[in-house]
Coordinates of C-alpha atoms and ligand atoms in Angstrom, one line a residue:
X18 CA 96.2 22.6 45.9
X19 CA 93.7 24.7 44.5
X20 CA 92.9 24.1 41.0
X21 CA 93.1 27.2 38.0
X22 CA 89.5 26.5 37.9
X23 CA 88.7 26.9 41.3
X24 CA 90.6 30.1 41.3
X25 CA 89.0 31.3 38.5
X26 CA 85.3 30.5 40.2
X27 CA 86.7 32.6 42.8
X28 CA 87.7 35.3 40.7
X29 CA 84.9 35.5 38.5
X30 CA 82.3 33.1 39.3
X31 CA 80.3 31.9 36.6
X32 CA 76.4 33.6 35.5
X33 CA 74.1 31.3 38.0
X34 CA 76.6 31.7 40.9
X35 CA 77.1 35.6 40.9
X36 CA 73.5 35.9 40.3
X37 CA 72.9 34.1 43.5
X38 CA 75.6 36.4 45.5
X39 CA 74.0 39.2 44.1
X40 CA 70.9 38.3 45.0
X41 CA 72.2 37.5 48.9
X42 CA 74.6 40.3 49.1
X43 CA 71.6 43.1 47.8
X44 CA 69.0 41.4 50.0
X45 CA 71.4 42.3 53.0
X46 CA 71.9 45.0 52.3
X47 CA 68.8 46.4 51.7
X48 CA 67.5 44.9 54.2
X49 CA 70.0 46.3 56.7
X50 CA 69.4 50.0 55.5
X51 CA 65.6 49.5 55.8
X52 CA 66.8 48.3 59.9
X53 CA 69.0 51.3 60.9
X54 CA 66.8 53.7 62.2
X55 CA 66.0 51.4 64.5
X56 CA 69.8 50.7 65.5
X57 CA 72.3 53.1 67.2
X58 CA 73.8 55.6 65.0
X59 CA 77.2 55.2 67.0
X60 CA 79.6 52.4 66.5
X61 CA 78.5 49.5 69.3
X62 CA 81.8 47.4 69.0
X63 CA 85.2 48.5 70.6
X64 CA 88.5 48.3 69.1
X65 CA 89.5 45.1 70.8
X66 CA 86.7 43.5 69.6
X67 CA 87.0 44.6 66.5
X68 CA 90.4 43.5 66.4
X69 CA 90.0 40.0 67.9
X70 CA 87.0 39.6 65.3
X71 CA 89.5 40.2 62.1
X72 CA 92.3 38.2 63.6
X73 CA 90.2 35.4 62.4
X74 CA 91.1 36.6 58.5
X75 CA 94.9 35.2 58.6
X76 CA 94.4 34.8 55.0
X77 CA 95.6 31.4 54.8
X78 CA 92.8 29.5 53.4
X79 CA 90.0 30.6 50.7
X80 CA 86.3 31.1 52.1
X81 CA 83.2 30.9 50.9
X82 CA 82.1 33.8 49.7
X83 CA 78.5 34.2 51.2
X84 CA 79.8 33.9 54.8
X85 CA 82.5 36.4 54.3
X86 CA 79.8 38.9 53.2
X87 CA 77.9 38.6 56.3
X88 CA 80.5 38.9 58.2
X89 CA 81.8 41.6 57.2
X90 CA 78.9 43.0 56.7
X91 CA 77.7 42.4 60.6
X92 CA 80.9 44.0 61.7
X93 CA 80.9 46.9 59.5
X94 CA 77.0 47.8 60.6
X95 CA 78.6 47.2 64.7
X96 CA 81.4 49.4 63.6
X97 CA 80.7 52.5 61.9
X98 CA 78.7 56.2 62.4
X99 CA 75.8 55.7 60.8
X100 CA 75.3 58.3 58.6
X101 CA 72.4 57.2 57.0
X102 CA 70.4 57.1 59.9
X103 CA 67.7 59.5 60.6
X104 CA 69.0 60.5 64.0
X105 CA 72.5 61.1 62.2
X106 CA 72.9 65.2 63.0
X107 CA 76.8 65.2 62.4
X108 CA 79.5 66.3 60.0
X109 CA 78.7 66.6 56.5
X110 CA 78.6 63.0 55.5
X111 CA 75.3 62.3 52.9
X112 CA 72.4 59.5 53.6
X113 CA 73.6 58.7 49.5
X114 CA 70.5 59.0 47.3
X115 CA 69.5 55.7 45.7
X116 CA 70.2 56.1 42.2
X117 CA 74.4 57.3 43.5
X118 CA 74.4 54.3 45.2
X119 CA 73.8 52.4 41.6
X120 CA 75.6 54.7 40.1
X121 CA 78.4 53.4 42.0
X122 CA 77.8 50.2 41.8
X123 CA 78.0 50.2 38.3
X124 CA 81.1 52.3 38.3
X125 CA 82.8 49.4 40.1
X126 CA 81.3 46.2 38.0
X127 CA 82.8 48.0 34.9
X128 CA 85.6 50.1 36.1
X129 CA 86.1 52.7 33.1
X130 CA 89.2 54.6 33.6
X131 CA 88.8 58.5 32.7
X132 CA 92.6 59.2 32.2
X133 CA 92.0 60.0 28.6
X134 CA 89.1 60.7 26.5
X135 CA 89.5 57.7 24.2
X136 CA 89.5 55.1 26.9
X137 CA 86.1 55.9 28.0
X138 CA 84.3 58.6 26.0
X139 CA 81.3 58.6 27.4
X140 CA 82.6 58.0 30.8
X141 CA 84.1 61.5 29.9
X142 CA 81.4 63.5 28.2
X143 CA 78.8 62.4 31.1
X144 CA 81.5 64.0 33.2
X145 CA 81.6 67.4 31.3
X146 CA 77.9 68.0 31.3
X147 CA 76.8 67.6 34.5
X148 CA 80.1 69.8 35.4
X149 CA 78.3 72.7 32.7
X150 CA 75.7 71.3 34.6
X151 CA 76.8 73.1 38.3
X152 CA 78.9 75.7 36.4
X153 CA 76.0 76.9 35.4
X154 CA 73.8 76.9 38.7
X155 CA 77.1 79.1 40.3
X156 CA 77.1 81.6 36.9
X157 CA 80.2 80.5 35.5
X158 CA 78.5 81.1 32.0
X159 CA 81.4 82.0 30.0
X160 CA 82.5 79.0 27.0
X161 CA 85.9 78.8 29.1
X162 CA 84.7 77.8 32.5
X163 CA 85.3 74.1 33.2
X164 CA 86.1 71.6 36.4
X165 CA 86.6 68.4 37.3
X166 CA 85.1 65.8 39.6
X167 CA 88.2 65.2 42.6
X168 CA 88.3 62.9 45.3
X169 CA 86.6 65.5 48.0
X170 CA 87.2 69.2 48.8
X171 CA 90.5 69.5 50.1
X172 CA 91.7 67.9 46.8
X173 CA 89.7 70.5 45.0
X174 CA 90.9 73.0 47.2
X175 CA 94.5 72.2 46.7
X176 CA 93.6 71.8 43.0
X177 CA 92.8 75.7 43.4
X178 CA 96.0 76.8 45.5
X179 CA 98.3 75.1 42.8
X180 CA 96.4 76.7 39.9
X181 CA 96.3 80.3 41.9
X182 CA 100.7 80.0 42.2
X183 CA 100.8 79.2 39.1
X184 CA 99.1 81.8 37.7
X185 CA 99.7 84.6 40.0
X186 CA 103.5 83.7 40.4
X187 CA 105.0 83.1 36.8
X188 CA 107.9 81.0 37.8
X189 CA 106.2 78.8 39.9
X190 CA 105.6 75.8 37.4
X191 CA 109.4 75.5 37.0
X192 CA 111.3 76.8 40.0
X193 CA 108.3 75.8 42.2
X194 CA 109.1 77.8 45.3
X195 CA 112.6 78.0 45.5
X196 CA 114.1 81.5 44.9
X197 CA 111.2 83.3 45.4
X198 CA 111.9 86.9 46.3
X199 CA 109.6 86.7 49.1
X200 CA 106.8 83.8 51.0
X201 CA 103.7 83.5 48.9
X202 CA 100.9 83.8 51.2
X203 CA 97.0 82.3 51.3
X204 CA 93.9 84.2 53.0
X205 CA 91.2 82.2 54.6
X206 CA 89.3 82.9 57.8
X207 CA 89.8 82.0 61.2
X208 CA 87.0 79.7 60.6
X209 CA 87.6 78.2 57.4
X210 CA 88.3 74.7 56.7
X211 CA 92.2 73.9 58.4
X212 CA 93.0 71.4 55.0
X213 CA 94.6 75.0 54.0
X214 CA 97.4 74.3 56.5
X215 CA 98.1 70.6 54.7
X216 CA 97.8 72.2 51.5
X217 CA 100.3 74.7 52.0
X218 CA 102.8 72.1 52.8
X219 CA 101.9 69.7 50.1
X220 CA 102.3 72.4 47.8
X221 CA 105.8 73.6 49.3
X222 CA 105.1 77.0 50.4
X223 CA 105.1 75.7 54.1
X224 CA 102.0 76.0 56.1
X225 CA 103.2 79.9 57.7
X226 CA 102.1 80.8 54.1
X227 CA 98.4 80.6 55.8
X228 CA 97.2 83.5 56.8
X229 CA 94.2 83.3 59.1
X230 CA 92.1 86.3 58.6
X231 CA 90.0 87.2 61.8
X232 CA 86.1 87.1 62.0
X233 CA 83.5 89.4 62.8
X234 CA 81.6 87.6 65.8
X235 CA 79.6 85.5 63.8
X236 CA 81.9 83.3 61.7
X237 CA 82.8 85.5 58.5
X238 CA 85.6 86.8 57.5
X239 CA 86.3 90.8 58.0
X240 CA 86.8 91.9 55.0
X241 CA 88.2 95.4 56.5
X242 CA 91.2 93.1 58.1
X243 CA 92.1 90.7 54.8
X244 CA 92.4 94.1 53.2
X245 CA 94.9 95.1 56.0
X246 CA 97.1 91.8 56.3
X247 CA 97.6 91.8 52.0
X248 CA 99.0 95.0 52.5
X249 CA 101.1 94.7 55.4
X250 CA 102.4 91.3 53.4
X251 CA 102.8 92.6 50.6
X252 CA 104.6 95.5 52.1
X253 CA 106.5 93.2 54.0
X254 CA 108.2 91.2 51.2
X255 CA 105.7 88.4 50.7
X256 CA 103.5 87.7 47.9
X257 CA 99.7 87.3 48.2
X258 CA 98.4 84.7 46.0
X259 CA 95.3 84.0 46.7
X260 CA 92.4 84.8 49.1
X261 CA 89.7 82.1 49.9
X262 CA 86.8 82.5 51.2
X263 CA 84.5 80.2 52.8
X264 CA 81.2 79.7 51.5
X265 CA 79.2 77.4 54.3
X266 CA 81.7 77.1 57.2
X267 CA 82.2 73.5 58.5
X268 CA 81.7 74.5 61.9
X269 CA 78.5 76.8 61.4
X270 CA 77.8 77.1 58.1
X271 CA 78.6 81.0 57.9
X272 CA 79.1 82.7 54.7
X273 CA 81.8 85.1 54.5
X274 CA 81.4 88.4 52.3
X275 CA 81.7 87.1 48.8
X276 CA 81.3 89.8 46.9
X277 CA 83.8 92.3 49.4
X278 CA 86.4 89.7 49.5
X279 CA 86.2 89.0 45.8
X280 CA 86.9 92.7 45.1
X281 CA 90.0 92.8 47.6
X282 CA 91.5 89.9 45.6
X283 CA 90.8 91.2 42.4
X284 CA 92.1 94.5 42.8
X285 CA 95.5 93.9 43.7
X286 CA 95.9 90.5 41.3
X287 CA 95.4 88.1 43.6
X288 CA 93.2 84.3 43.0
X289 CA 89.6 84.4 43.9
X290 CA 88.4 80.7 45.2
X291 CA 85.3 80.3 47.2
X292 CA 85.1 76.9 49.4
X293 CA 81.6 76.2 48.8
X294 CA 82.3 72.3 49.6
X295 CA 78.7 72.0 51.7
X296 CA 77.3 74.8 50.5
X297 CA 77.1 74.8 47.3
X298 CA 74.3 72.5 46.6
X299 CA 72.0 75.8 47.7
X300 CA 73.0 77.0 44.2
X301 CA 70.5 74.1 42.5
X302 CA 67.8 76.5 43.3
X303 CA 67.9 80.5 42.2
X304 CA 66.0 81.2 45.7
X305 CA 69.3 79.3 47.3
X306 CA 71.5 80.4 44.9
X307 CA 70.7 84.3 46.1
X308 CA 72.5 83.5 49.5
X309 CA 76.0 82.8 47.6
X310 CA 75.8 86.1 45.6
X311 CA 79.3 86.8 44.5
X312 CA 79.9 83.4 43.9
X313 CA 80.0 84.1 40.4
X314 CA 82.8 86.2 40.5
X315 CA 85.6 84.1 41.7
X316 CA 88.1 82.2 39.4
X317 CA 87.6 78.9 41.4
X318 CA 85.0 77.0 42.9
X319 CA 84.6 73.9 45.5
X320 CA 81.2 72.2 45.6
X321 CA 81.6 68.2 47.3
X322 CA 79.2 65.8 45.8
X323 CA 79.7 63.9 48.4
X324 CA 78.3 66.7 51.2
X325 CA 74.9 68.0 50.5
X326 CA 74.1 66.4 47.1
X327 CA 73.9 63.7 48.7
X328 CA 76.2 61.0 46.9
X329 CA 78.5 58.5 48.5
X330 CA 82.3 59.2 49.0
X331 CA 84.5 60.4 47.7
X332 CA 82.8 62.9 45.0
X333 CA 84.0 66.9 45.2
X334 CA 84.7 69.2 42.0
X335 CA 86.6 71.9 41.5
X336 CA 85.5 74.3 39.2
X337 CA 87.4 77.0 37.4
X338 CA 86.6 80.1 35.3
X339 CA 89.3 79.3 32.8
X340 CA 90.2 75.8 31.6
X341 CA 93.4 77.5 30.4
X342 CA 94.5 77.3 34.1
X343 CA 93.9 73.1 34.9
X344 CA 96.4 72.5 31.9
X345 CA 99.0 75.6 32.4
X346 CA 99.2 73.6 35.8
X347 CA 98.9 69.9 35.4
X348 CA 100.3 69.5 31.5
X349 CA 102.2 66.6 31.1
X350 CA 102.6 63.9 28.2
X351 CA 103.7 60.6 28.4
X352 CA 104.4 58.3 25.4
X353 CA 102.4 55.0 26.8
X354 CA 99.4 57.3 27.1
X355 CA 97.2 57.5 24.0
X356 CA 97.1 61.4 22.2
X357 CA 94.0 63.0 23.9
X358 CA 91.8 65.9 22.8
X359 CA 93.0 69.4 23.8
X360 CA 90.9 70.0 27.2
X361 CA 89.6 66.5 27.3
X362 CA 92.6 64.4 28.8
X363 CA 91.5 64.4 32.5
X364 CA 95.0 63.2 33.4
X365 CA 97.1 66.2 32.1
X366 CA 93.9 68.7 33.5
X367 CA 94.0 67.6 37.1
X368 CA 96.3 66.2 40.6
X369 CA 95.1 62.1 39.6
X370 CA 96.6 60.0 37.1
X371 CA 94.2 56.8 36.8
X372 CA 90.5 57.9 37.3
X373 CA 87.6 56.6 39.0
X374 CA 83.9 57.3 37.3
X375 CA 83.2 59.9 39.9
X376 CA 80.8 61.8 38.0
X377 CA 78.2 59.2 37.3
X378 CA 77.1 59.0 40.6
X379 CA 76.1 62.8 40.6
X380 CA 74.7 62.5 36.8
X381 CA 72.1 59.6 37.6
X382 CA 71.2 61.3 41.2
X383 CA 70.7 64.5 39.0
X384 CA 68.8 62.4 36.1
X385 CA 66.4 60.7 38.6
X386 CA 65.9 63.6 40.8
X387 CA 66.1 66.2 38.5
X388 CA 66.8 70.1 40.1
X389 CA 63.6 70.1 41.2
X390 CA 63.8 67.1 44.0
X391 CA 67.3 68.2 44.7
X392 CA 66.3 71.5 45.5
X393 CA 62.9 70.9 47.6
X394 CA 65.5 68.2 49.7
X395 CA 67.8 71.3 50.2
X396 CA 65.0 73.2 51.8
X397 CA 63.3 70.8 53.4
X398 CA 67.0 70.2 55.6
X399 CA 67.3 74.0 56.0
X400 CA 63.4 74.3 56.8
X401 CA 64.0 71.1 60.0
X402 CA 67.5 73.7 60.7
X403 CA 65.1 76.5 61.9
X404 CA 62.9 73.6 63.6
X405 CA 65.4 72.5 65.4
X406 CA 66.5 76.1 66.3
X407 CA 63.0 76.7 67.5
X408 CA 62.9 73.5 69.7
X409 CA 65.9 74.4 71.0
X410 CA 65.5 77.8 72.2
X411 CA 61.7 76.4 74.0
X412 CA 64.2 74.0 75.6
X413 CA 66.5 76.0 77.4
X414 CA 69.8 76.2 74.4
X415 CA 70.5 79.0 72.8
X416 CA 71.4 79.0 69.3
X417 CA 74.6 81.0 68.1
X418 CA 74.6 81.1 64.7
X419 CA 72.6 81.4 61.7
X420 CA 71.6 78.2 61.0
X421 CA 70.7 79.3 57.2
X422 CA 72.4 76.2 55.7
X423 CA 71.4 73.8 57.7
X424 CA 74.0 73.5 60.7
X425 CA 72.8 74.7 63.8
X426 CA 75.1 75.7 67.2
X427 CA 74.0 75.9 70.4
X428 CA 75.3 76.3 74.1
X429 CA 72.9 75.6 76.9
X430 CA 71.6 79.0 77.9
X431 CA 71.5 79.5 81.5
X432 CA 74.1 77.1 83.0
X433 CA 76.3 76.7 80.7
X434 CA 76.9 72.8 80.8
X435 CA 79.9 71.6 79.0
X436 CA 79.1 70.4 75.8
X437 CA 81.3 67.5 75.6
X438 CA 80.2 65.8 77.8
X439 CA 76.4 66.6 76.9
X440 CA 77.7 65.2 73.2
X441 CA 79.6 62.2 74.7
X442 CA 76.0 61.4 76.6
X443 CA 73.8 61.9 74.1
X444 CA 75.9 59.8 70.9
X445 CA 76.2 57.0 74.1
X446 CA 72.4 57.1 74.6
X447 CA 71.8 55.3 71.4
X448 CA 68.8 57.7 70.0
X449 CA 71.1 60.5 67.6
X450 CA 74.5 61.2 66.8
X451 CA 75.9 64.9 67.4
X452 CA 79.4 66.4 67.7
X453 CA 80.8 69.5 69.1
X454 CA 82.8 72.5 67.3
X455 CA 84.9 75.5 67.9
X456 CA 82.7 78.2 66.7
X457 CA 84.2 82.3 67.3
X458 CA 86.2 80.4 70.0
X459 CA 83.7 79.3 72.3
X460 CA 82.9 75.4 72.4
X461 CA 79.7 74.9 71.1
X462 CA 76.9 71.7 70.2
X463 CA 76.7 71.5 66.8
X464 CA 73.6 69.6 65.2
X465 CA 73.8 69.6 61.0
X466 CA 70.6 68.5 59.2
X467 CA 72.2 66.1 56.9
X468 CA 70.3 63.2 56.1
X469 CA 67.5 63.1 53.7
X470 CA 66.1 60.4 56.0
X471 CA 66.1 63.5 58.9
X472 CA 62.1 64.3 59.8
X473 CA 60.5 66.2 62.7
X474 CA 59.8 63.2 65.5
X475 CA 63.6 62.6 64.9
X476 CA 64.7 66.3 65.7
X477 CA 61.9 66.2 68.7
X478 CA 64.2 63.1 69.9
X479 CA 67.4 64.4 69.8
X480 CA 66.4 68.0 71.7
X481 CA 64.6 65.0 74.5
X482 CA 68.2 63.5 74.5
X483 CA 70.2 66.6 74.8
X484 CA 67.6 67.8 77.7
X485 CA 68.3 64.4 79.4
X486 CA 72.1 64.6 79.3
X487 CA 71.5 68.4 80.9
X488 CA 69.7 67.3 83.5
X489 CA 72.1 64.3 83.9
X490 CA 75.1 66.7 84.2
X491 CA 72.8 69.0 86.2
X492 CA 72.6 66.2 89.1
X493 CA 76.6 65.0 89.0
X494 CA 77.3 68.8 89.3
X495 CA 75.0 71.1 91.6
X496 CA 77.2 74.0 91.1
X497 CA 75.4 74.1 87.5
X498 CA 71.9 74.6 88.8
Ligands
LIG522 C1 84.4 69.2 54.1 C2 85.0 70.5 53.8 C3 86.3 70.5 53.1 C4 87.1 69.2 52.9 O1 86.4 68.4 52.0 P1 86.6 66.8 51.9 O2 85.6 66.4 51.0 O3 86.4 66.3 53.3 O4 88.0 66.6 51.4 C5 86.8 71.7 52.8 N1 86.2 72.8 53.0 C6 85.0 72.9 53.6 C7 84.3 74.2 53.8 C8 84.4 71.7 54.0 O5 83.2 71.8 54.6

């Protein structure tokens, strides 16, 4: 039998003995960052061997700490998507910034909890002003506007649906859905983000409350048509709550007419959000900021920290015009939980309880970089986007959409080679990771600049990769040449 002491070692080992874990488990680390670009992107270990290699963690016995570090550690590098690799052109998942990743580490050696103000003040405050912080790069200048740091966008985006019903419909908060007169309904595009379909149900208004407003041909919504389905639901029986538009599609990175479909809304008393989740980071900059005009006129924000500024997971915000509306819709009290500050008790302001330090990753990235870095690592992703879009096009692709904010679609131009399989070939050559998309429903390659790591020798390799797996398919299929 283990001894309490032993136990306790385990648990908290004592100065000399964490220092030296420290030590091994940063040296490994860093040194296995530094090796990546060298490495596939892709995971190189299947499932079975994955699962054979943790069937040796029963959990019976206690091990030593340093060899279950590089264990894991060797399997985790053999079984992820590297997204910090240079050659990583793929969804919108960061290559963190330095100081996020110490911010984060810090967050978990001392674990403040932000559920009330008192528990962790400056926890809280650091919170608030780097939220002022990105209020203010969007225009939300008013005293009122406020947000919150959530686990990623679709929580921030479901943040916004429950605050638009319970603003827009009054007895929402208490009946919740039940005995509405009619459906409420939710506008986004054809191309939005689908988390709207998962929020509708989570909310109780069933997912046929989405409405998918068409798209003009190049991935924004047509603001001539939301205008047309409001009235014919609202004509209809059903209540429009709340239209939201997509600022930076996933798919393409297409911005849909801010400041029409902000007017729609606004005239007939519906909610104004604007998905920004990837997008938003252009704001940091006023020459960025000028692509999102309109921005500043919705009620409610999404900007992920974890997407484009470049922090680890999970780090989006919500922001909202009104503070009035986070604690109309999350108010609660409970006796165990000490008195807070009016507006500064996260826990009756938002959808979580207990809180994680989510904002100190973004407020020590911000500290270090200051706008400035942020913003010339913003353009420098957007300026390797049109790069790429000109290697492309010399090579044969042709690029569908505007590739403004970073995320560039393609289709092979003359043959039309399936791009699933030309993905599949080139993520199985080793050299870059890319995915495919849906985009004005037509399959298409879909390369997003992503990584700070990204330079031009690594966008030269992918378009050599891509050509390869053409000319691959090319020779399995002659009907293509
Ligand atoms: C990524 C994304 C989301 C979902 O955000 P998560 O952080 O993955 O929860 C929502 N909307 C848009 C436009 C996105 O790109």
């Amino acid at each position: 039998m283990k001894s309490q002491s032993d136990i306790q070692q385990e648990l908290l080992p004592d100065f000399a003995s964490r220092e030296k874990l420290w030590t091994h488990a940063i040296q490994r680390l860093n040194e296995a960052v530094e090796n990546l670009p060298g490495q596939s992107p892709s995971p190189t270990l299947g499932m079975s061997e994955i699962r054979k290699r943790l069937e040796a963690y029963d959990f019976h016995e206690s091990r030593a700490s340093e060899a279950v570090f590089d264990d894991v550690l060797d399997l985790l590098l053999q079984g992820m998507v590297h997204t910090q690799h240079p050659g990583y052109f793929g969804l919108f998942n960061p290559s963190p910034t330095f100081p996020s990743i110490i911010a984060d580490t810090m967050t978990a050696a001392l674990n403040p909890q932000l559920a009330v103000w008192s528990h962790a003040p400056t926890a809280v405050e650091m919170e608030r002003h780097v939220i002022r912080e990105i209020c203010h790069w969007i225009g939300f200048e008013s005293e009122g506007a406020d947000g919150h740091f959530t686990s990623g966008g679709a929580e921030a985006n479901y943040t916004a649906a429950l605050m638009a019903l319970t603003s827009v419909i009054p007895q929402f908060a208490e009946q919740g859905a039940v005995g509405l007169s009619g459906r409420p309904c939710i506008y986004a595009s054809e191309e939005s983000h689908l988390a709207w379909y998962k929020i509708a149900h989570q909310s109780g208004i069933g997912r046929a409350a989405v409405r998918l407003v068409p798209t003009d041909g190049s991935g924004r919504m047509k603001a001539g048509e939301l205008e047309v389905m409001v009235e014919r639901d609202k004509a209809s029986g059903c209540i429009p709550v709340m239209v939201a538009a997509t600022a930076g599609t996933t798919n393409a990175g297409m911005i849909d007419p801010l400041p029409e479909t902000g007017r729609i809304a606004r005239e007939r008393g519906l909610w104004f959000h604007v998905d920004a989740a990837w997008g938003g980071a252009v704001c940091v900059s006023p020459a960025g900021r000028t692509l999102m005009s309109g921005i500043e006129t919705a009620d409610s924000v999404t900007i992920d920290a974890h997407k484009w500024l470049s922090v680890p997971m999970g780090a989006g915000m919500i922001l909202c015009r009104d503070r009035g509306h986070f604690h109309s819709t999350f108010r609660v009290q409970a006796s165990y939980m000490p008195k807070g500050l009016e507006g500064l008790t996260p826990y009756s302001q938002t959808i979580q309880w207990s809180r994680r330090f989510i904002g100190l990753k973004l407020f020590l990235s911000l500290a270090v970089l200051g706008k400035a870095g942020y913003a010339a690592m913003i353009q420098r992703c957007r300026d390797l986007a049109a790069t790429l879009a000109d290697l492309l096009g010399q090579s044969g692709w042709e690029v569908v959409n505007d590739p403004a904010l970073a995320v560039v679609c393609f289709v092979d131009r003359d043959h039309g080679v399936d791009v699933e399989r030309i993905a599949q070939r080139v993520v199985e050559s080793g050299k870059a990771w890319i995915s495919v998309a849906i985009f004005e429903k037509r399959p298409v390659l879909r390369a997003c600049i992503t990584s700070h790591r990204t330079r031009e020798p690594d966008l030269v390799k992918l378009v050599h990769a891509l050509n390869q797996a053409r000319e691959l398919e090319q020779s399995i299929d002659p009907d293509l040449s």
